[in-house]
Coordinates of C-alpha atoms and ligand atoms in Angstrom, one line a residue:
X1 CA 0.1 0.5 0.0
X2 CA 2.4 3.3 -1.4
X3 CA -0.6 5.9 -1.6
X4 CA 0.3 6.1 -4.9
X5 CA -2.4 7.0 -7.3
X6 CA -3.1 4.3 -9.8
X7 CA -2.0 5.1 -13.5
X8 CA -4.4 2.5 -15.0
X9 CA -7.6 1.9 -14.7
X10 CA -8.6 -1.2 -12.3
X11 CA -10.4 -2.6 -15.6
X12 CA -7.2 -2.5 -17.2
X13 CA -4.8 -4.4 -15.1
X14 CA -4.8 -8.3 -15.7
X15 CA -4.4 -11.2 -13.1
X16 CA -1.3 -13.0 -14.0
X17 CA -0.7 -15.9 -12.6
X18 CA 3.0 -17.1 -11.5
X19 CA 3.7 -20.6 -9.2
X20 CA 2.5 -19.6 -5.5
X21 CA -0.3 -17.3 -6.3
X22 CA -2.7 -19.5 -7.4
X23 CA -4.6 -22.7 -6.2
X24 CA -4.0 -26.1 -7.8
X25 CA -6.9 -27.1 -10.5
X26 CA -9.0 -29.6 -9.9
X27 CA -7.7 -33.1 -11.3
X28 CA -9.7 -34.4 -14.5
X29 CA -10.2 -37.5 -12.5
X30 CA -12.0 -35.5 -9.6
X31 CA -13.9 -33.7 -12.4
X32 CA -15.0 -36.6 -13.6
X33 CA -16.2 -37.7 -10.3
X34 CA -18.4 -34.8 -9.5
X35 CA -20.0 -35.5 -13.2
X36 CA -18.7 -31.3 -13.2
X37 CA -18.7 -30.0 -16.8
X38 CA -15.2 -29.7 -19.0
X39 CA -13.0 -32.5 -17.1
X40 CA -9.1 -31.7 -18.2
X41 CA -6.0 -31.6 -17.7
X42 CA -4.8 -27.4 -17.6
X43 CA -2.7 -24.7 -15.4
X44 CA -3.8 -21.2 -14.7
X45 CA -0.5 -20.4 -15.2
X46 CA -0.8 -21.2 -18.7
X47 CA -2.3 -18.9 -21.6
X48 CA -5.4 -21.7 -22.7
X49 CA -7.4 -22.3 -20.2
X50 CA -9.3 -25.2 -22.0
X51 CA -12.6 -23.7 -21.8
X52 CA -15.7 -25.1 -23.4
X53 CA -17.1 -23.8 -26.7
X54 CA -19.4 -21.3 -25.7
X55 CA -18.0 -20.4 -22.4
X56 CA -18.9 -17.2 -22.2
X57 CA -22.8 -18.1 -23.0
X58 CA -22.7 -20.6 -20.5
X59 CA -21.5 -17.9 -17.9
X60 CA -23.9 -15.3 -18.5
X61 CA -26.9 -17.9 -19.0
X62 CA -25.8 -19.3 -15.4
X63 CA -25.6 -15.6 -14.1
X64 CA -29.0 -15.2 -15.2
X65 CA -30.4 -18.3 -13.5
X66 CA -28.6 -17.0 -10.1
X67 CA -30.1 -13.2 -10.2
X68 CA -33.2 -15.0 -11.1
X69 CA -33.4 -17.7 -8.1
X70 CA -31.3 -15.5 -5.5
X71 CA -32.9 -12.1 -4.5
X72 CA -29.5 -11.1 -2.2
X73 CA -27.2 -11.9 -5.4
X74 CA -29.7 -9.3 -7.5
X75 CA -29.4 -6.7 -4.2
X76 CA -26.1 -6.9 -3.8
X77 CA -25.2 -6.0 -7.7
X78 CA -27.6 -3.4 -7.2
X79 CA -27.1 -1.3 -3.9
X80 CA -23.3 -0.5 -3.5
X81 CA -23.2 3.1 -3.1
X82 CA -19.3 2.8 -3.6
X83 CA -19.1 4.2 0.5
X84 CA -15.8 2.3 1.3
X85 CA -16.6 1.7 4.6
X86 CA -15.4 -2.2 3.6
X87 CA -12.4 -1.3 1.5
X88 CA -10.2 -1.7 4.4
X89 CA -11.8 -4.2 6.6
X90 CA -10.6 -7.4 4.4
X91 CA -7.6 -9.0 5.7
X92 CA -6.6 -10.0 2.3
X93 CA -6.6 -6.1 1.2
X94 CA -5.0 -5.2 4.7
X95 CA -2.2 -8.1 3.7
X96 CA -1.7 -7.8 0.4
X97 CA -2.4 -4.3 -0.6
X98 CA -4.0 -5.3 -3.7
X99 CA -7.0 -3.5 -4.9
X100 CA -8.8 -6.4 -6.1
X101 CA -9.0 -7.6 -2.7
X102 CA -10.8 -4.4 -1.5
X103 CA -14.5 -6.2 -0.8
X104 CA -16.1 -3.3 -2.8
X105 CA -14.0 -4.1 -5.9
X106 CA -13.8 -8.0 -5.5
X107 CA -17.9 -7.7 -5.8
X108 CA -16.9 -5.0 -8.6
X109 CA -15.6 -8.0 -10.6
X110 CA -18.9 -9.3 -11.2
X111 CA -20.8 -6.3 -11.1
X112 CA -19.0 -5.2 -14.1
X113 CA -20.6 -7.8 -16.1
X114 CA -23.9 -7.9 -14.0
X115 CA -24.5 -4.0 -15.4
X116 CA -22.9 -4.5 -19.2
X117 CA -25.4 -7.6 -19.9
X118 CA -28.3 -7.0 -17.4
X119 CA -29.2 -3.5 -17.2
X120 CA -30.3 -0.9 -19.4
X121 CA -27.3 1.7 -18.7
X122 CA -25.1 -0.8 -19.2
X123 CA -26.5 -2.2 -22.4
X124 CA -26.3 1.4 -23.3
X125 CA -23.5 2.9 -22.0
X126 CA -20.9 -0.4 -21.6
X127 CA -17.7 1.1 -19.7
X128 CA -19.2 4.5 -19.0
X129 CA -21.6 3.0 -17.2
X130 CA -19.2 0.8 -15.6
X131 CA -20.0 -2.3 -17.5
X132 CA -17.8 -4.9 -19.8
X133 CA -18.2 -8.1 -21.1
X134 CA -17.1 -11.7 -20.4
X135 CA -14.0 -12.1 -21.9
X136 CA -11.2 -14.3 -21.0
X137 CA -9.5 -12.0 -18.9
X138 CA -12.4 -11.1 -16.9
X139 CA -13.0 -15.3 -16.4
X140 CA -9.2 -15.5 -15.4
X141 CA -9.6 -12.3 -12.6
X142 CA -12.7 -13.9 -11.3
X143 CA -10.5 -16.9 -10.2
X144 CA -7.8 -15.3 -8.7
X145 CA -9.8 -12.8 -6.7
X146 CA -12.9 -15.5 -5.7
X147 CA -9.9 -17.7 -4.3
X148 CA -8.8 -14.5 -2.3
X149 CA -11.4 -14.5 -0.1
X150 CA -11.9 -16.4 2.6
X151 CA -16.1 -15.9 2.9
X152 CA -15.3 -15.0 6.1
X153 CA -18.0 -11.8 5.9
X154 CA -16.0 -9.2 7.8
X155 CA -16.9 -7.0 5.6
X156 CA -20.4 -7.3 5.5
X157 CA -20.6 -5.8 9.5
X158 CA -19.5 -2.8 8.0
X159 CA -21.3 -2.2 5.3
X160 CA -24.0 0.3 5.7
X161 CA -26.6 -1.9 3.5
X162 CA -25.4 -5.4 4.9
X163 CA -24.1 -6.1 1.3
X164 CA -22.4 -9.9 2.0
X165 CA -19.6 -10.2 -0.2
X166 CA -19.2 -13.7 0.6
X167 CA -21.8 -14.5 -1.4
X168 CA -20.6 -12.8 -4.2
X169 CA -17.7 -15.1 -3.9
X170 CA -20.1 -18.2 -3.6
X171 CA -22.1 -17.1 -6.7
X172 CA -18.5 -16.5 -8.7
X173 CA -17.1 -19.8 -7.6
X174 CA -20.7 -21.2 -8.8
X175 CA -19.9 -19.9 -12.5
X176 CA -16.5 -20.7 -12.5
X177 CA -17.6 -24.2 -12.3
X178 CA -19.7 -24.4 -14.9
X179 CA -16.9 -24.0 -17.4
X180 CA -14.5 -26.3 -15.3
X181 CA -12.9 -23.9 -13.4
X182 CA -12.2 -25.1 -10.1
X183 CA -9.3 -25.8 -7.2
X184 CA -8.1 -29.4 -6.1
X185 CA -8.1 -28.5 -2.4
X186 CA -11.7 -28.1 -2.5
X187 CA -13.4 -30.9 -5.0
X188 CA -11.1 -33.5 -3.7
X189 CA -11.9 -33.5 0.0
X190 CA -15.3 -33.4 -1.5
X191 CA -15.6 -36.1 -3.5
X192 CA -13.7 -38.2 -0.7
X193 CA -16.4 -36.7 1.5
X194 CA -19.2 -38.0 -0.6
X195 CA -17.4 -41.0 -1.3
X196 CA -16.5 -42.4 2.2
X197 CA -17.8 -39.9 4.2
X198 CA -15.1 -37.8 5.6
X199 CA -12.6 -35.2 3.8
X200 CA -9.6 -37.7 3.7
X201 CA -11.6 -40.7 2.6
X202 CA -10.8 -43.0 5.7
X203 CA -12.8 -46.0 5.3
X204 CA -15.2 -47.0 8.4
X205 CA -12.6 -49.2 10.2
X206 CA -9.5 -46.5 9.4
X207 CA -11.8 -44.0 11.4
X208 CA -12.9 -46.5 14.0
X209 CA -9.3 -47.5 14.3
X210 CA -7.9 -43.7 14.7
X211 CA -10.5 -43.1 17.8
X212 CA -9.4 -46.2 18.9
X213 CA -5.5 -44.9 18.9
X214 CA -7.0 -42.1 20.5
X215 CA -8.9 -44.1 23.5
X216 CA -5.8 -45.7 23.7
X217 CA -3.5 -42.5 25.0
X218 CA -6.5 -41.3 27.4
X219 CA -5.9 -44.5 28.8
X220 CA -2.1 -44.0 29.0
X221 CA -2.5 -40.4 30.2
X222 CA -5.5 -40.5 32.9
X223 CA -5.7 -44.5 33.8
X224 CA -9.2 -44.4 32.2
X225 CA -10.4 -46.9 29.7
X226 CA -13.4 -45.6 27.0
X227 CA -14.9 -47.4 24.6
X228 CA -16.5 -45.5 22.3
X229 CA -19.4 -46.8 20.2
X230 CA -20.1 -46.4 16.3
X231 CA -23.7 -46.4 13.9
X232 CA -25.1 -47.5 17.4
X233 CA -29.0 -48.0 16.5
X234 CA -31.2 -46.6 19.3
X235 CA -28.3 -44.1 20.8
X236 CA -29.5 -41.0 22.3
X237 CA -27.6 -38.7 21.0
X238 CA -25.5 -38.8 17.3
X239 CA -22.2 -36.9 17.7
X240 CA -21.0 -35.4 14.4
X241 CA -17.2 -33.7 14.6
X242 CA -15.1 -32.8 11.8
X243 CA -12.7 -35.5 10.7
X244 CA -9.4 -33.2 11.3
X245 CA -10.2 -34.3 14.4
X246 CA -9.7 -37.6 14.2
X247 CA -6.7 -37.7 11.8
X248 CA -4.8 -34.7 12.3
X249 CA -2.5 -32.8 15.4
X250 CA -3.7 -30.4 16.8
X251 CA -7.5 -31.9 16.3
X252 CA -6.8 -35.3 17.7
X253 CA -6.6 -33.6 21.5
X254 CA -10.0 -31.8 20.9
X255 CA -11.3 -35.7 20.0
X256 CA -9.8 -36.7 23.3
X257 CA -11.5 -33.8 24.9
X258 CA -14.8 -35.2 23.7
X259 CA -14.1 -38.7 24.8
X260 CA -13.3 -37.7 28.0
X261 CA -16.3 -35.6 28.4
X262 CA -19.0 -37.9 27.1
X263 CA -17.0 -40.9 29.5
X264 CA -17.2 -38.4 32.4
X265 CA -21.1 -38.0 31.6
X266 CA -21.7 -41.6 31.1
X267 CA -23.5 -40.2 27.9
X268 CA -25.4 -42.2 25.6
X269 CA -24.2 -41.3 22.3
X270 CA -22.8 -43.0 19.0
X271 CA -19.8 -42.0 16.4
X272 CA -21.2 -42.9 12.9
X273 CA -18.4 -43.7 10.2
X274 CA -21.1 -42.8 7.1
X275 CA -21.7 -39.2 8.5
X276 CA -17.7 -38.8 9.7
X277 CA -17.6 -35.7 8.4
X278 CA -18.6 -32.7 9.9
X279 CA -17.2 -29.9 7.4
X280 CA -18.7 -29.9 4.5
X281 CA -16.6 -28.2 1.2
X282 CA -19.5 -27.9 -0.7
X283 CA -20.1 -24.5 0.7
X284 CA -16.7 -23.8 -1.3
X285 CA -18.1 -24.8 -4.1
X286 CA -21.9 -25.1 -4.8
X287 CA -25.1 -24.8 -3.1
X288 CA -26.2 -28.3 -4.5
X289 CA -23.3 -29.7 -3.4
X290 CA -23.2 -28.2 -0.2
X291 CA -27.3 -29.4 0.1
X292 CA -25.6 -33.4 -1.3
X293 CA -23.2 -33.6 1.6
X294 CA -24.9 -31.9 4.5
X295 CA -27.9 -34.6 3.6
X296 CA -25.6 -37.4 5.3
X297 CA -26.1 -35.8 8.3
X298 CA -29.9 -36.1 9.0
X299 CA -29.9 -39.3 6.7
X300 CA -27.3 -40.9 9.5
X301 CA -29.6 -39.4 12.3
X302 CA -32.9 -41.3 11.0
X303 CA -31.2 -44.4 10.1
X304 CA -29.9 -45.0 13.5
X305 CA -33.0 -43.5 15.1
X306 CA -31.6 -40.9 17.9
X307 CA -33.2 -38.4 19.7
X308 CA -30.5 -35.1 18.3
X309 CA -27.5 -34.4 17.0
X310 CA -24.5 -32.7 19.2
X311 CA -21.8 -31.5 16.7
X312 CA -18.2 -30.8 17.5
X313 CA -16.0 -27.6 16.7
X314 CA -15.9 -27.0 13.5
X315 CA -16.2 -23.2 11.9
X316 CA -17.9 -23.8 8.3
X317 CA -19.8 -27.0 9.4
X318 CA -22.1 -24.6 12.0
X319 CA -22.8 -21.9 9.2
X320 CA -23.8 -24.8 6.9
X321 CA -25.9 -25.9 9.5
X322 CA -26.9 -22.8 11.0
X323 CA -27.7 -20.8 7.7
X324 CA -28.7 -23.5 5.5
X325 CA -29.5 -27.4 6.8
X326 CA -32.9 -26.1 7.6
X327 CA -33.8 -25.3 4.2
X328 CA -32.0 -27.2 2.5
X329 CA -32.4 -30.8 3.9
X330 CA -34.9 -29.9 7.3
X331 CA -37.0 -29.7 8.7
X332 CA -35.8 -32.6 10.6
X333 CA -39.2 -33.5 12.5
X334 CA -38.3 -36.7 13.0
X335 CA -35.8 -35.5 15.6
X336 CA -36.5 -34.2 19.3
X337 CA -35.5 -30.3 20.0
X338 CA -32.2 -31.3 21.8
X339 CA -32.4 -31.4 25.5
X340 CA -29.2 -32.3 27.8
X341 CA -29.6 -35.7 29.4
X342 CA -27.4 -34.4 32.4
X343 CA -29.1 -30.9 32.7
X344 CA -32.9 -31.3 31.3
X345 CA -31.9 -28.1 29.3
X346 CA -34.0 -27.9 26.4
X347 CA -31.9 -25.9 23.8
X348 CA -35.1 -24.3 21.7
X349 CA -32.2 -22.6 19.9
X350 CA -32.0 -25.9 18.1
X351 CA -35.9 -26.3 18.0
X352 CA -35.8 -26.6 14.3
X353 CA -32.3 -28.1 13.2
X354 CA -32.6 -30.4 15.9
X355 CA -28.2 -30.0 16.3
X356 CA -26.5 -28.1 18.7
X357 CA -23.0 -27.3 19.1
X358 CA -20.5 -28.9 21.6
X359 CA -19.6 -25.3 23.2
X360 CA -23.5 -24.7 24.0
X361 CA -23.6 -28.3 25.3
X362 CA -20.3 -28.0 27.6
X363 CA -21.6 -24.8 29.0
X364 CA -24.6 -25.9 30.2
X365 CA -23.4 -28.2 32.1
X366 CA -20.8 -26.0 33.5
X367 CA -23.4 -23.3 34.6
X368 CA -25.4 -26.5 36.1
X369 CA -22.3 -27.5 38.1
X370 CA -22.3 -31.1 36.6
X371 CA -18.4 -31.3 35.5
X372 CA -15.8 -32.2 37.9
X373 CA -13.0 -29.7 37.1
X374 CA -9.0 -28.7 38.1
X375 CA -8.1 -25.3 35.6
X376 CA -5.0 -25.7 37.4
X377 CA -4.1 -28.5 35.2
X378 CA -4.0 -26.0 31.9
X379 CA -1.6 -23.9 34.3
X380 CA 0.9 -24.0 31.2
X381 CA -1.3 -23.1 29.3
X382 CA -2.3 -18.6 28.5
X383 CA -4.5 -18.6 26.0
X384 CA -6.7 -15.9 24.4
X385 CA -9.4 -16.6 22.2
X386 CA -9.8 -17.0 18.3
X387 CA -13.4 -16.2 17.5
X388 CA -14.1 -18.5 14.7
X389 CA -15.1 -16.4 12.0
X390 CA -18.6 -18.7 10.7
X391 CA -19.3 -19.9 14.6
X392 CA -18.5 -16.0 15.6
X393 CA -20.2 -14.1 13.1
X394 CA -22.2 -16.8 11.5
X395 CA -23.9 -18.2 14.0
X396 CA -23.1 -15.8 17.2
X397 CA -21.0 -18.1 19.2
X398 CA -19.8 -15.9 21.1
X399 CA -20.2 -16.2 25.0
X400 CA -20.5 -20.0 25.8
X401 CA -16.7 -20.4 24.7
X402 CA -15.6 -17.9 26.9
X403 CA -17.6 -19.1 29.8
X404 CA -16.0 -22.2 29.7
X405 CA -12.7 -20.5 29.5
X406 CA -13.5 -19.2 32.6
X407 CA -13.7 -22.1 33.7
X408 CA -11.0 -24.5 32.7
X409 CA -8.3 -22.6 32.8
X410 CA -6.5 -20.2 35.0
X411 CA -6.6 -17.4 33.3
X412 CA -7.1 -16.2 30.1
X413 CA -7.0 -12.9 27.8
X414 CA -8.8 -11.2 25.1
X415 CA -7.5 -9.9 22.0
X416 CA -7.7 -6.3 20.8
X417 CA -11.7 -5.6 21.0
X418 CA -11.9 -4.7 16.8
X419 CA -10.2 -8.2 16.5
X420 CA -12.7 -10.4 18.4
X421 CA -16.5 -11.2 18.3
X422 CA -18.4 -10.3 14.9
X423 CA -15.4 -8.2 13.9
X424 CA -13.3 -10.9 14.4
X425 CA -10.3 -11.4 11.8
X426 CA -10.1 -14.3 9.7
X427 CA -6.9 -17.0 9.9
X428 CA -6.6 -16.2 6.0
X429 CA -6.9 -19.9 4.7
X430 CA -10.6 -21.0 5.6
X431 CA -13.0 -21.8 2.1
X432 CA -10.5 -24.1 1.0
X433 CA -7.5 -21.9 0.7
X434 CA -5.6 -24.3 2.9
X435 CA -3.2 -25.5 0.7
X436 CA 0.5 -25.4 0.4
X437 CA 1.5 -24.2 -3.0
X438 CA -0.3 -20.5 -1.7
X439 CA 1.7 -20.7 1.6
X440 CA 2.8 -16.6 0.8
X441 CA -0.2 -15.4 0.1
X442 CA -2.2 -17.7 3.5
X443 CA 1.1 -15.6 5.6
X444 CA -0.2 -12.9 4.0
X445 CA -3.7 -12.7 4.6
X446 CA -3.5 -14.2 8.0
X447 CA -1.2 -11.2 9.3
X448 CA -4.2 -9.2 10.9
X449 CA -4.8 -12.3 13.4
X450 CA -1.4 -12.6 13.7
X451 CA -0.8 -9.7 14.6
X452 CA -3.9 -9.4 17.1
X453 CA -2.0 -12.6 18.9
X454 CA 1.6 -10.8 19.0
X455 CA -0.2 -8.0 20.8
X456 CA -1.6 -10.2 23.8
X457 CA 1.5 -12.7 23.6
X458 CA 3.9 -9.2 24.1
X459 CA 1.6 -7.7 26.8
X460 CA 0.1 -10.8 28.3
X461 CA 2.2 -13.2 28.0
X462 CA -0.6 -15.6 26.0
X463 CA 1.1 -19.1 24.6
X464 CA -1.9 -20.4 23.6
X465 CA -4.4 -19.8 20.7
X466 CA -7.4 -21.9 21.2
X467 CA -10.7 -22.1 18.8
X468 CA -13.7 -24.0 18.0
X469 CA -12.7 -24.8 14.5
X470 CA -10.8 -27.5 12.8
X471 CA -10.0 -25.6 9.9
X472 CA -8.7 -22.9 12.2
X473 CA -6.6 -25.7 14.1
X474 CA -5.1 -26.8 10.7
X475 CA -4.2 -23.0 9.4
X476 CA -3.6 -21.2 12.8
X477 CA -0.9 -23.7 13.4
X478 CA 1.1 -22.8 10.3
X479 CA 0.0 -19.1 10.9
X480 CA 1.6 -19.0 14.7
X481 CA 4.7 -20.8 13.5
X482 CA 5.1 -18.2 10.9
X483 CA 4.3 -15.1 12.8
X484 CA 4.3 -16.1 16.2
X485 CA 6.4 -19.3 16.9
X486 CA 5.9 -19.3 20.6
X487 CA 2.6 -19.7 20.5
X488 CA 0.5 -22.7 19.7
X489 CA -3.2 -23.7 18.7
X490 CA -5.7 -25.5 20.6
X491 CA -9.5 -26.2 20.3
X492 CA -11.5 -25.3 23.0
X493 CA -12.4 -29.2 24.0
X494 CA -9.1 -30.5 24.7
X495 CA -8.5 -27.7 27.8
X496 CA -11.8 -29.1 28.8
X497 CA -10.3 -32.6 28.5
X498 CA -7.4 -31.6 30.4
X499 CA -9.3 -30.1 33.1
X500 CA -11.3 -32.9 33.7
X501 CA -11.6 -34.9 37.0
X502 CA -12.6 -38.7 36.3
X503 CA -13.7 -41.2 38.0
X504 CA -10.9 -43.7 38.9
X505 CA -8.2 -41.8 37.1
X506 CA -5.0 -42.1 37.9
X507 CA -2.6 -38.7 39.0
X508 CA -2.1 -37.3 36.0
X509 CA 1.5 -35.9 35.1
X510 CA 1.1 -34.5 31.4
X511 CA -1.9 -33.1 29.8
X512 CA -3.3 -34.5 26.5
X513 CA -0.2 -34.0 23.9
X514 CA 1.9 -35.9 26.7
X515 CA 3.7 -32.6 28.0
X516 CA 4.2 -32.6 31.9
X517 CA 1.7 -30.4 33.9
X518 CA 2.7 -27.4 36.1
X519 CA 4.9 -29.3 38.9
X520 CA 5.5 -32.6 37.3
X521 CA 8.1 -31.3 35.1
X522 CA 10.7 -33.3 36.7
Ligands
SF4_601 S1 -16.1 -12.3 2.5 FE1 -14.1 -12.1 4.3 S2 -12.4 -12.3 2.9 FE2 -14.3 -12.3 1.3 S3 -14.1 -9.8 0.8 FE3 -15.3 -9.9 2.5 S4 -13.9 -9.7 4.2 FE4 -12.5 -10.2 2.4
SF4_602 S1 -19.3 -0.7 2.5 FE1 -21.1 -2.1 1.5 S2 -21.8 0.3 0.3 FE2 -20.2 0.6 0.7 S3 -18.3 0.3 -0.3 FE3 -18.6 -1.9 0.6 S4 -20.3 -3.1 -0.3 FE4 -20.9 -1.0 -1.3

């Protein structure tokens, strides 16, 4: 950001692709698996994107269909007054200084084509009215900037008209898929999720075995043996979590926390090896894909005959559930309004979806004195709290996690006010951007978040960044390693699991990561 006046109109600045600034395109086999159009080998840094015959018309027809279907899109195309309130709110703009990463200009990439072909002024006056035709240069620009937006919706908090640029990004990605332009990091997990139930493509027995290994570690650390059930018909509760919690650090420690909590309560619950993924990469692809993947959760609840669904720590999983699930795949009239069997609290907020978040469940347990907790076991952790965009802005889950933290750690600290709660900064790598080939971009776009963590690290000695999102746990770990290497990332349920005093446990010498507790350093 130099402050210099640009020498060219933004429409005349082309998107230049070079290794490191774009996500790899979807493999031909993956596009074929999804039965998406135009499977082929191609690369964004080559001139010829091997688009289908008449691709411009395919895009315009797709845009018309979506303008007719989604009133919000039509409004977002028409009502922006260019006030600029959103401009400096996007972490991609703050991290890269690229004007096309201002939310207002990102939306303009689509709006200019809309104006040209769908408004009278644009049809008559073209560029003078801010319109431009659909060209290969425009398409390339769409691809560049649709994948430099994490659909975090921070910009929408500051827009006086409530324009949600994340939805514009969603539409850009949908339109790109119509001509076979998509990324592998998104479409391959979506294919795996459809095929075996989870992003990694773990087979049911592997999923089950992984959780078994976590139980072995729990027994070593606590002396408590846990034997969870899988696909058990008639269980009261179906538990669904992001699969990253089951196979990758640091998520596995969060899963150990869930297992300890449920054992502590004697909860009547089961895991599913069919709906073994809470995350939904359909959200980053298209409405139809999101609906298809999400449908597994209700289908499995119905098959197993549970009363309601408890969900683990995932960001976009909760955005999908909270904002779309009910109308996409509901109403789930075969389920009951969630009621805690431990406290008898009825979660009326989930009267329609029949699904509650583990933090709501845990906060209610603490409030009703149902947990035996020793927060000093987390004394080696001095956390700050990262509001994940989708749980905080997307579903308003802001107080429950803080209440849990108040009880399970001796002390924790807030980051600055304009970087938390609904104004939280994104990890910089959500919506399927957490892929290695764009690492520099990720570190740039995560800088605003890392900067706020640095502030509390220096001021209060914070050494832990806690959150309730599996993608955050993966992406913030890389972000902290780069910007704040003394800060480790953890899930909230990991801290809960560390603090729980289990019946029949042995004296704990380490936390769930096998790291010595304070006073046990040897
Ligand atoms: S949704 Fe987030 S990433 Fe996308 S333009 Fe808005 S602030 Fe930037
Ligand atoms: S804040 Fe809203 S109205 Fe103002 S420029 Fe941004 S999108 Fe347009």
